[in-house]
Amino acid sequence: MMRLQRLDIENFRGIREMRIGLHRRLNVFAGKNGIGKTTILNALGRTIQIAGMNHTTGNERKDLESRTIITPHYIRFGAEQGRIHLQFLFRGKLVRTTTSSKPEEMDSDLITHFHEAGIRIPYHAFLEDRSTLTGTYMPDERTQNLISGLKILIW
């Protein structure tokens, strides 16, 4: 089971800085239009997707990065970069994920806690020539179960 604990947002859309401690059972985001409710949910979705980043390679990883990176359009006006951190418990382990406007800062430590779940591919392997890691990584059954557990929560 996954339990969200904390979401930190910096310079993402209209939010300059926000720290949210998430309750283990229920969280309600209410307010007037334009206050940032959808922005919070968008930030949460991006950082949950990043959790699976180190379990993907090649085109799948490139697609994941392009969906979750904070593009200039989403960086708060006047700021140089945007960043979102998520902390959650997954199967009893504390996991941290980060998405950013800087690709080298995008990361997930999920693989640190679940070594059997796949291979860790450092960011520098994807600089410039992304064709170096083409093909498909076929995870074993344990890995598929772990990733499936995350995907259920994402979708």
Short mmCIF file of N, CA and C in Angstrom, two decimals:
data_model
loop_
_atom_site.label_atom_id
_atom_site.label_comp_id
_atom_site.label_asym_id
_atom_site.label_seq_id
_atom_site.Cartn_x
_atom_site.Cartn_y
_atom_site.Cartn_z
N MET A 1 0.84 -1.18 0.00
CA MET A 1 0.00 0.00 0.00
C MET A 1 0.89 1.25 0.00
N MET A 2 0.41 2.26 -0.66
CA MET A 2 1.13 3.53 -0.75
C MET A 2 0.43 4.56 0.12
N ARG A 3 1.23 5.25 0.95
CA ARG A 3 0.69 6.33 1.80
C ARG A 3 1.47 7.61 1.54
N LEU A 4 0.80 8.57 0.97
CA LEU A 4 1.44 9.86 0.71
C LEU A 4 1.67 10.57 2.02
N GLN A 5 2.85 11.20 2.17
CA GLN A 5 3.16 11.90 3.42
C GLN A 5 3.36 13.40 3.25
N ARG A 6 4.13 13.78 2.23
CA ARG A 6 4.49 15.19 2.12
C ARG A 6 4.69 15.56 0.65
N LEU A 7 4.19 16.73 0.29
CA LEU A 7 4.37 17.27 -1.05
C LEU A 7 4.93 18.68 -0.92
N ASP A 8 6.07 18.93 -1.55
CA ASP A 8 6.70 20.25 -1.55
C ASP A 8 6.73 20.77 -2.98
N ILE A 9 6.21 21.96 -3.17
CA ILE A 9 6.12 22.56 -4.50
C ILE A 9 6.86 23.89 -4.49
N GLU A 10 7.73 24.09 -5.49
CA GLU A 10 8.47 25.35 -5.61
C GLU A 10 8.37 25.86 -7.05
N ASN A 11 7.85 27.05 -7.21
CA ASN A 11 7.78 27.73 -8.51
C ASN A 11 7.13 26.89 -9.60
N PHE A 12 6.03 26.29 -9.26
CA PHE A 12 5.28 25.49 -10.23
C PHE A 12 3.94 26.17 -10.48
N ARG A 13 3.72 26.55 -11.73
CA ARG A 13 2.53 27.30 -12.13
C ARG A 13 2.38 28.54 -11.24
N GLY A 14 1.26 28.70 -10.55
CA GLY A 14 1.06 29.90 -9.73
C GLY A 14 1.58 29.79 -8.31
N ILE A 15 2.17 28.66 -7.96
CA ILE A 15 2.62 28.44 -6.57
C ILE A 15 4.11 28.77 -6.45
N ARG A 16 4.41 29.74 -5.58
CA ARG A 16 5.81 30.09 -5.33
C ARG A 16 6.46 29.04 -4.45
N GLU A 17 5.84 28.76 -3.30
CA GLU A 17 6.37 27.75 -2.38
C GLU A 17 5.21 27.23 -1.54
N MET A 18 5.10 25.91 -1.49
CA MET A 18 4.03 25.30 -0.70
C MET A 18 4.53 23.97 -0.15
N ARG A 19 4.30 23.76 1.13
CA ARG A 19 4.64 22.50 1.79
C ARG A 19 3.34 21.92 2.33
N ILE A 20 3.02 20.71 1.93
CA ILE A 20 1.76 20.09 2.35
C ILE A 20 2.06 18.77 3.06
N GLY A 21 1.68 18.68 4.32
CA GLY A 21 1.72 17.42 5.04
C GLY A 21 0.41 16.70 4.78
N LEU A 22 0.49 15.52 4.21
CA LEU A 22 -0.72 14.81 3.79
C LEU A 22 -1.17 13.82 4.86
N HIS A 23 -2.45 13.83 5.13
CA HIS A 23 -3.04 12.92 6.12
C HIS A 23 -3.10 11.52 5.53
N ARG A 24 -2.96 10.51 6.35
CA ARG A 24 -2.92 9.14 5.84
C ARG A 24 -4.26 8.63 5.32
N ARG A 25 -5.36 9.26 5.70
CA ARG A 25 -6.67 8.75 5.26
C ARG A 25 -7.39 9.66 4.28
N LEU A 26 -7.44 10.96 4.56
CA LEU A 26 -8.25 11.84 3.71
C LEU A 26 -7.61 13.22 3.63
N ASN A 27 -7.55 13.74 2.41
CA ASN A 27 -7.08 15.10 2.18
C ASN A 27 -8.09 15.79 1.27
N VAL A 28 -8.48 16.99 1.66
CA VAL A 28 -9.48 17.74 0.90
C VAL A 28 -8.84 19.05 0.45
N PHE A 29 -8.95 19.34 -0.84
CA PHE A 29 -8.47 20.60 -1.38
C PHE A 29 -9.70 21.37 -1.86
N ALA A 30 -10.01 22.43 -1.16
CA ALA A 30 -11.20 23.22 -1.47
C ALA A 30 -10.81 24.69 -1.57
N GLY A 31 -11.53 25.43 -2.37
CA GLY A 31 -11.27 26.86 -2.50
C GLY A 31 -11.85 27.40 -3.78
N LYS A 32 -11.71 28.70 -3.95
CA LYS A 32 -12.22 29.38 -5.14
C LYS A 32 -11.46 28.94 -6.38
N ASN A 33 -12.05 29.21 -7.53
CA ASN A 33 -11.39 28.94 -8.80
C ASN A 33 -10.08 29.72 -8.88
N GLY A 34 -9.06 29.09 -9.44
CA GLY A 34 -7.78 29.76 -9.64
C GLY A 34 -6.88 29.79 -8.42
N ILE A 35 -7.26 29.13 -7.34
CA ILE A 35 -6.48 29.19 -6.10
C ILE A 35 -5.31 28.19 -6.09
N GLY A 36 -5.37 27.14 -6.96
CA GLY A 36 -4.26 26.19 -7.06
C GLY A 36 -4.60 24.74 -6.77
N LYS A 37 -5.86 24.41 -6.66
CA LYS A 37 -6.26 23.02 -6.35
C LYS A 37 -5.79 22.06 -7.44
N THR A 38 -6.04 22.40 -8.67
CA THR A 38 -5.64 21.54 -9.79
C THR A 38 -4.12 21.50 -9.91
N THR A 39 -3.46 22.59 -9.63
CA THR A 39 -2.00 22.63 -9.67
C THR A 39 -1.41 21.64 -8.67
N ILE A 40 -1.98 21.58 -7.48
CA ILE A 40 -1.52 20.63 -6.46
C ILE A 40 -1.68 19.20 -6.96
N LEU A 41 -2.83 18.89 -7.53
CA LEU A 41 -3.07 17.53 -8.04
C LEU A 41 -2.16 17.20 -9.22
N ASN A 42 -1.89 18.19 -10.07
CA ASN A 42 -0.98 17.99 -11.18
C ASN A 42 0.43 17.70 -10.66
N ALA A 43 0.86 18.45 -9.65
CA ALA A 43 2.18 18.24 -9.05
C ALA A 43 2.28 16.85 -8.44
N LEU A 44 1.25 16.44 -7.77
CA LEU A 44 1.20 15.11 -7.16
C LEU A 44 1.30 14.02 -8.22
N GLY A 45 0.55 14.16 -9.28
CA GLY A 45 0.59 13.17 -10.36
C GLY A 45 1.95 13.06 -11.01
N ARG A 46 2.62 14.18 -11.24
CA ARG A 46 3.95 14.16 -11.85
C ARG A 46 4.95 13.42 -10.97
N THR A 47 4.93 13.69 -9.67
CA THR A 47 5.92 13.06 -8.79
C THR A 47 5.62 11.59 -8.54
N ILE A 48 4.37 11.19 -8.58
CA ILE A 48 4.07 9.76 -8.45
C ILE A 48 4.57 9.02 -9.69
N GLN A 49 4.40 9.60 -10.86
CA GLN A 49 4.89 8.95 -12.08
C GLN A 49 6.40 8.79 -12.07
N ILE A 50 7.11 9.74 -11.49
CA ILE A 50 8.57 9.68 -11.42
C ILE A 50 9.05 8.47 -10.63
N ALA A 51 8.24 7.97 -9.71
CA ALA A 51 8.65 6.82 -8.89
C ALA A 51 9.10 5.65 -9.75
N GLY A 52 8.49 5.47 -10.90
CA GLY A 52 8.86 4.37 -11.77
C GLY A 52 9.98 4.67 -12.74
N MET A 53 10.59 5.85 -12.63
CA MET A 53 11.59 6.29 -13.59
C MET A 53 12.76 5.33 -13.72
N ASN A 54 13.26 4.79 -12.63
CA ASN A 54 14.43 3.93 -12.70
C ASN A 54 14.09 2.49 -13.06
N HIS A 55 12.85 2.26 -13.43
CA HIS A 55 12.43 0.93 -13.88
C HIS A 55 12.16 0.93 -15.38
N THR A 56 12.48 2.03 -16.04
CA THR A 56 12.21 2.12 -17.47
C THR A 56 13.48 2.52 -18.21
N THR A 57 13.56 2.15 -19.47
CA THR A 57 14.72 2.49 -20.29
C THR A 57 14.25 2.94 -21.66
N GLY A 58 15.19 3.37 -22.45
CA GLY A 58 14.93 3.71 -23.85
C GLY A 58 13.82 4.71 -24.05
N ASN A 59 12.97 4.41 -25.02
CA ASN A 59 11.89 5.34 -25.38
C ASN A 59 10.87 5.51 -24.26
N GLU A 60 10.63 4.45 -23.49
CA GLU A 60 9.68 4.57 -22.37
C GLU A 60 10.17 5.60 -21.36
N ARG A 61 11.46 5.56 -21.06
CA ARG A 61 12.01 6.52 -20.10
C ARG A 61 11.97 7.93 -20.69
N LYS A 62 12.32 8.05 -21.95
CA LYS A 62 12.29 9.36 -22.59
C LYS A 62 10.87 9.94 -22.54
N ASP A 63 9.88 9.11 -22.82
CA ASP A 63 8.48 9.56 -22.75
C ASP A 63 8.10 9.98 -21.34
N LEU A 64 8.52 9.19 -20.34
CA LEU A 64 8.22 9.52 -18.94
C LEU A 64 8.84 10.86 -18.56
N GLU A 65 10.10 11.06 -18.93
CA GLU A 65 10.77 12.33 -18.63
C GLU A 65 10.05 13.50 -19.29
N SER A 66 9.65 13.32 -20.55
CA SER A 66 9.00 14.43 -21.25
C SER A 66 7.62 14.75 -20.67
N ARG A 67 6.94 13.76 -20.10
CA ARG A 67 5.62 13.99 -19.49
C ARG A 67 5.73 14.66 -18.12
N THR A 68 6.83 14.43 -17.42
CA THR A 68 6.91 14.88 -16.03
C THR A 68 7.84 16.06 -15.78
N ILE A 69 8.73 16.35 -16.71
CA ILE A 69 9.63 17.49 -16.51
C ILE A 69 8.81 18.78 -16.45
N ILE A 70 9.27 19.72 -15.68
CA ILE A 70 8.59 21.01 -15.57
C ILE A 70 9.13 21.91 -16.69
N THR A 71 8.33 22.08 -17.72
CA THR A 71 8.75 22.88 -18.87
C THR A 71 8.63 24.37 -18.51
N PRO A 72 9.30 25.25 -19.28
CA PRO A 72 9.24 26.68 -18.98
C PRO A 72 7.82 27.22 -18.85
N HIS A 73 6.89 26.66 -19.60
CA HIS A 73 5.49 27.09 -19.53
C HIS A 73 4.90 26.92 -18.12
N TYR A 74 5.40 25.92 -17.37
CA TYR A 74 4.86 25.63 -16.04
C TYR A 74 5.68 26.24 -14.90
N ILE A 75 6.82 26.85 -15.21
CA ILE A 75 7.61 27.51 -14.18
C ILE A 75 6.93 28.83 -13.84
N ARG A 76 6.80 29.09 -12.56
CA ARG A 76 6.14 30.32 -12.10
C ARG A 76 6.81 31.54 -12.73
N PHE A 77 6.01 32.49 -13.16
CA PHE A 77 6.53 33.70 -13.81
C PHE A 77 7.56 34.38 -12.92
N GLY A 78 8.72 34.69 -13.48
CA GLY A 78 9.78 35.37 -12.75
C GLY A 78 10.77 34.44 -12.08
N ALA A 79 10.48 33.15 -12.03
CA ALA A 79 11.39 32.18 -11.40
C ALA A 79 12.27 31.53 -12.46
N GLU A 80 13.44 31.06 -12.04
CA GLU A 80 14.36 30.43 -12.97
C GLU A 80 14.10 28.94 -13.14
N GLN A 81 13.60 28.30 -12.09
CA GLN A 81 13.34 26.87 -12.19
C GLN A 81 12.20 26.46 -11.27
N GLY A 82 11.58 25.34 -11.58
CA GLY A 82 10.53 24.78 -10.75
C GLY A 82 10.95 23.41 -10.24
N ARG A 83 10.38 23.02 -9.11
CA ARG A 83 10.75 21.74 -8.50
C ARG A 83 9.59 21.23 -7.65
N ILE A 84 9.39 19.91 -7.68
CA ILE A 84 8.36 19.28 -6.86
C ILE A 84 8.95 18.04 -6.21
N HIS A 85 8.77 17.91 -4.90
CA HIS A 85 9.24 16.73 -4.16
C HIS A 85 8.02 16.04 -3.56
N LEU A 86 8.05 14.72 -3.57
CA LEU A 86 7.01 13.92 -2.92
C LEU A 86 7.68 12.89 -2.04
N GLN A 87 7.12 12.72 -0.87
CA GLN A 87 7.59 11.69 0.06
C GLN A 87 6.40 10.80 0.38
N PHE A 88 6.60 9.48 0.26
CA PHE A 88 5.51 8.55 0.56
C PHE A 88 6.06 7.22 1.08
N LEU A 89 5.21 6.49 1.77
CA LEU A 89 5.55 5.15 2.22
C LEU A 89 5.00 4.16 1.21
N PHE A 90 5.83 3.22 0.80
CA PHE A 90 5.39 2.17 -0.11
C PHE A 90 5.94 0.85 0.42
N ARG A 91 5.03 -0.05 0.76
CA ARG A 91 5.40 -1.34 1.34
C ARG A 91 6.35 -1.18 2.52
N GLY A 92 6.04 -0.18 3.36
CA GLY A 92 6.79 0.05 4.58
C GLY A 92 8.09 0.81 4.42
N LYS A 93 8.45 1.23 3.23
CA LYS A 93 9.70 1.96 2.98
C LYS A 93 9.39 3.41 2.61
N LEU A 94 10.21 4.33 3.13
CA LEU A 94 10.07 5.74 2.81
C LEU A 94 10.70 6.02 1.45
N VAL A 95 9.92 6.52 0.52
CA VAL A 95 10.38 6.79 -0.84
C VAL A 95 10.26 8.28 -1.12
N ARG A 96 11.27 8.82 -1.81
CA ARG A 96 11.25 10.24 -2.20
C ARG A 96 11.40 10.33 -3.71
N THR A 97 10.60 11.19 -4.31
CA THR A 97 10.71 11.43 -5.75
C THR A 97 10.80 12.94 -5.98
N THR A 98 11.46 13.31 -7.05
CA THR A 98 11.61 14.72 -7.40
C THR A 98 11.43 14.88 -8.90
N THR A 99 10.66 15.87 -9.28
CA THR A 99 10.63 16.31 -10.67
C THR A 99 11.03 17.78 -10.66
N SER A 100 11.60 18.21 -11.75
CA SER A 100 12.18 19.55 -11.79
C SER A 100 12.18 20.06 -13.22
N SER A 101 12.54 21.32 -13.37
CA SER A 101 12.75 21.87 -14.70
C SER A 101 14.16 21.53 -15.18
N LYS A 102 14.99 21.00 -14.29
CA LYS A 102 16.34 20.55 -14.64
C LYS A 102 16.34 19.02 -14.67
N PRO A 103 16.51 18.41 -15.84
CA PRO A 103 16.44 16.95 -15.94
C PRO A 103 17.37 16.22 -14.98
N GLU A 104 18.53 16.77 -14.71
CA GLU A 104 19.48 16.09 -13.82
C GLU A 104 18.99 16.01 -12.38
N GLU A 105 17.97 16.79 -12.01
CA GLU A 105 17.42 16.74 -10.65
C GLU A 105 16.25 15.77 -10.53
N MET A 106 15.75 15.27 -11.65
CA MET A 106 14.62 14.34 -11.61
C MET A 106 15.11 12.99 -11.10
N ASP A 107 14.45 12.48 -10.06
CA ASP A 107 14.96 11.25 -9.45
C ASP A 107 13.89 10.58 -8.60
N SER A 108 14.14 9.32 -8.34
CA SER A 108 13.32 8.52 -7.43
C SER A 108 14.24 7.56 -6.71
N ASP A 109 14.07 7.42 -5.40
CA ASP A 109 14.90 6.44 -4.69
C ASP A 109 14.15 5.14 -4.42
N LEU A 110 13.06 4.90 -5.15
CA LEU A 110 12.31 3.66 -5.01
C LEU A 110 13.21 2.45 -5.23
N ILE A 111 14.09 2.52 -6.22
CA ILE A 111 14.97 1.40 -6.55
C ILE A 111 15.93 1.10 -5.39
N THR A 112 16.27 2.10 -4.59
CA THR A 112 17.16 1.91 -3.44
C THR A 112 16.55 0.94 -2.44
N HIS A 113 15.25 1.00 -2.28
CA HIS A 113 14.56 0.17 -1.30
C HIS A 113 14.13 -1.19 -1.86
N PHE A 114 14.02 -1.28 -3.17
CA PHE A 114 13.56 -2.52 -3.80
C PHE A 114 14.56 -2.91 -4.89
N HIS A 115 15.73 -3.39 -4.47
CA HIS A 115 16.81 -3.72 -5.41
C HIS A 115 16.37 -4.72 -6.47
N GLU A 116 15.50 -5.65 -6.09
CA GLU A 116 15.07 -6.68 -7.02
C GLU A 116 14.14 -6.14 -8.10
N ALA A 117 13.76 -4.88 -7.98
CA ALA A 117 12.74 -4.33 -8.87
C ALA A 117 13.26 -3.84 -10.20
N GLY A 118 14.55 -3.83 -10.41
CA GLY A 118 15.03 -3.36 -11.70
C GLY A 118 16.44 -2.84 -11.62
N ILE A 119 16.80 -2.04 -12.60
CA ILE A 119 18.14 -1.51 -12.68
C ILE A 119 18.09 0.00 -12.50
N ARG A 120 19.09 0.55 -11.85
CA ARG A 120 19.16 2.01 -11.70
C ARG A 120 19.98 2.54 -12.86
N ILE A 121 19.40 3.47 -13.57
CA ILE A 121 20.07 4.06 -14.72
C ILE A 121 20.31 5.52 -14.41
N PRO A 122 21.58 5.91 -14.23
CA PRO A 122 21.85 7.30 -13.88
C PRO A 122 21.47 8.25 -15.01
N TYR A 123 21.18 9.47 -14.64
CA TYR A 123 20.74 10.48 -15.60
C TYR A 123 21.72 10.65 -16.75
N HIS A 124 23.03 10.63 -16.44
CA HIS A 124 24.02 10.93 -17.48
C HIS A 124 23.96 9.94 -18.64
N ALA A 125 23.36 8.78 -18.44
CA ALA A 125 23.21 7.81 -19.53
C ALA A 125 22.25 8.32 -20.60
N PHE A 126 21.49 9.36 -20.28
CA PHE A 126 20.48 9.85 -21.21
C PHE A 126 20.80 11.23 -21.76
N LEU A 127 22.00 11.72 -21.52
CA LEU A 127 22.37 13.02 -22.08
C LEU A 127 22.56 12.90 -23.59
N GLU A 128 22.15 13.90 -24.28
CA GLU A 128 22.32 14.03 -25.72
C GLU A 128 21.83 12.82 -26.50
N ASP A 129 22.64 11.80 -26.66
CA ASP A 129 22.29 10.66 -27.50
C ASP A 129 21.50 9.64 -26.70
N ARG A 130 20.19 9.74 -26.74
CA ARG A 130 19.35 8.82 -25.98
C ARG A 130 19.24 7.45 -26.63
N SER A 131 19.78 7.30 -27.81
CA SER A 131 19.67 6.02 -28.51
C SER A 131 20.60 4.96 -27.91
N THR A 132 21.45 5.34 -26.97
CA THR A 132 22.40 4.38 -26.40
C THR A 132 21.71 3.29 -25.60
N LEU A 133 20.50 3.55 -25.12
CA LEU A 133 19.80 2.54 -24.34
C LEU A 133 18.45 2.21 -24.97
N THR A 134 18.49 1.86 -26.23
CA THR A 134 17.24 1.50 -26.89
C THR A 134 16.89 0.06 -26.58
N GLY A 135 15.70 -0.32 -26.88
CA GLY A 135 15.26 -1.67 -26.59
C GLY A 135 14.36 -1.67 -25.38
N THR A 136 13.96 -2.84 -24.98
CA THR A 136 13.03 -2.97 -23.88
C THR A 136 13.64 -3.80 -22.77
N TYR A 137 13.54 -3.31 -21.57
CA TYR A 137 13.97 -4.05 -20.39
C TYR A 137 12.79 -4.90 -19.95
N MET A 138 12.96 -6.21 -19.91
CA MET A 138 11.87 -7.10 -19.53
C MET A 138 12.00 -7.45 -18.05
N PRO A 139 11.18 -6.87 -17.19
CA PRO A 139 11.27 -7.15 -15.76
C PRO A 139 10.76 -8.55 -15.43
N ASP A 140 11.29 -9.12 -14.35
CA ASP A 140 10.80 -10.41 -13.90
C ASP A 140 9.45 -10.24 -13.20
N GLU A 141 8.87 -11.33 -12.73
CA GLU A 141 7.53 -11.28 -12.14
C GLU A 141 7.46 -10.39 -10.91
N ARG A 142 8.48 -10.45 -10.02
CA ARG A 142 8.49 -9.60 -8.82
C ARG A 142 8.50 -8.13 -9.22
N THR A 143 9.30 -7.80 -10.21
CA THR A 143 9.38 -6.41 -10.67
C THR A 143 8.05 -5.97 -11.27
N GLN A 144 7.44 -6.82 -12.08
CA GLN A 144 6.15 -6.48 -12.67
C GLN A 144 5.10 -6.24 -11.60
N ASN A 145 5.11 -7.05 -10.54
CA ASN A 145 4.15 -6.86 -9.45
C ASN A 145 4.38 -5.52 -8.74
N LEU A 146 5.65 -5.18 -8.50
CA LEU A 146 5.97 -3.91 -7.84
C LEU A 146 5.53 -2.74 -8.70
N ILE A 147 5.89 -2.77 -9.97
CA ILE A 147 5.53 -1.68 -10.87
C ILE A 147 4.02 -1.60 -11.03
N SER A 148 3.36 -2.74 -11.11
CA SER A 148 1.89 -2.75 -11.22
C SER A 148 1.26 -2.09 -10.02
N GLY A 149 1.83 -2.31 -8.83
CA GLY A 149 1.32 -1.67 -7.62
C GLY A 149 1.39 -0.17 -7.72
N LEU A 150 2.45 0.35 -8.32
CA LEU A 150 2.59 1.79 -8.50
C LEU A 150 1.63 2.29 -9.57
N LYS A 151 1.52 1.57 -10.68
CA LYS A 151 0.66 2.02 -11.77
C LYS A 151 -0.80 2.09 -11.35
N ILE A 152 -1.23 1.16 -10.54
CA ILE A 152 -2.61 1.18 -10.06
C ILE A 152 -2.88 2.50 -9.34
N LEU A 153 -1.91 2.96 -8.58
CA LEU A 153 -2.08 4.19 -7.82
C LEU A 153 -1.97 5.43 -8.71
N ILE A 154 -1.25 5.31 -9.82
CA ILE A 154 -1.08 6.45 -10.72
C ILE A 154 -2.33 6.67 -11.55
N TRP A 155 -2.88 5.61 -12.07
CA TRP A 155 -4.05 5.74 -12.93
C TRP A 155 -5.25 5.60 -12.11
#
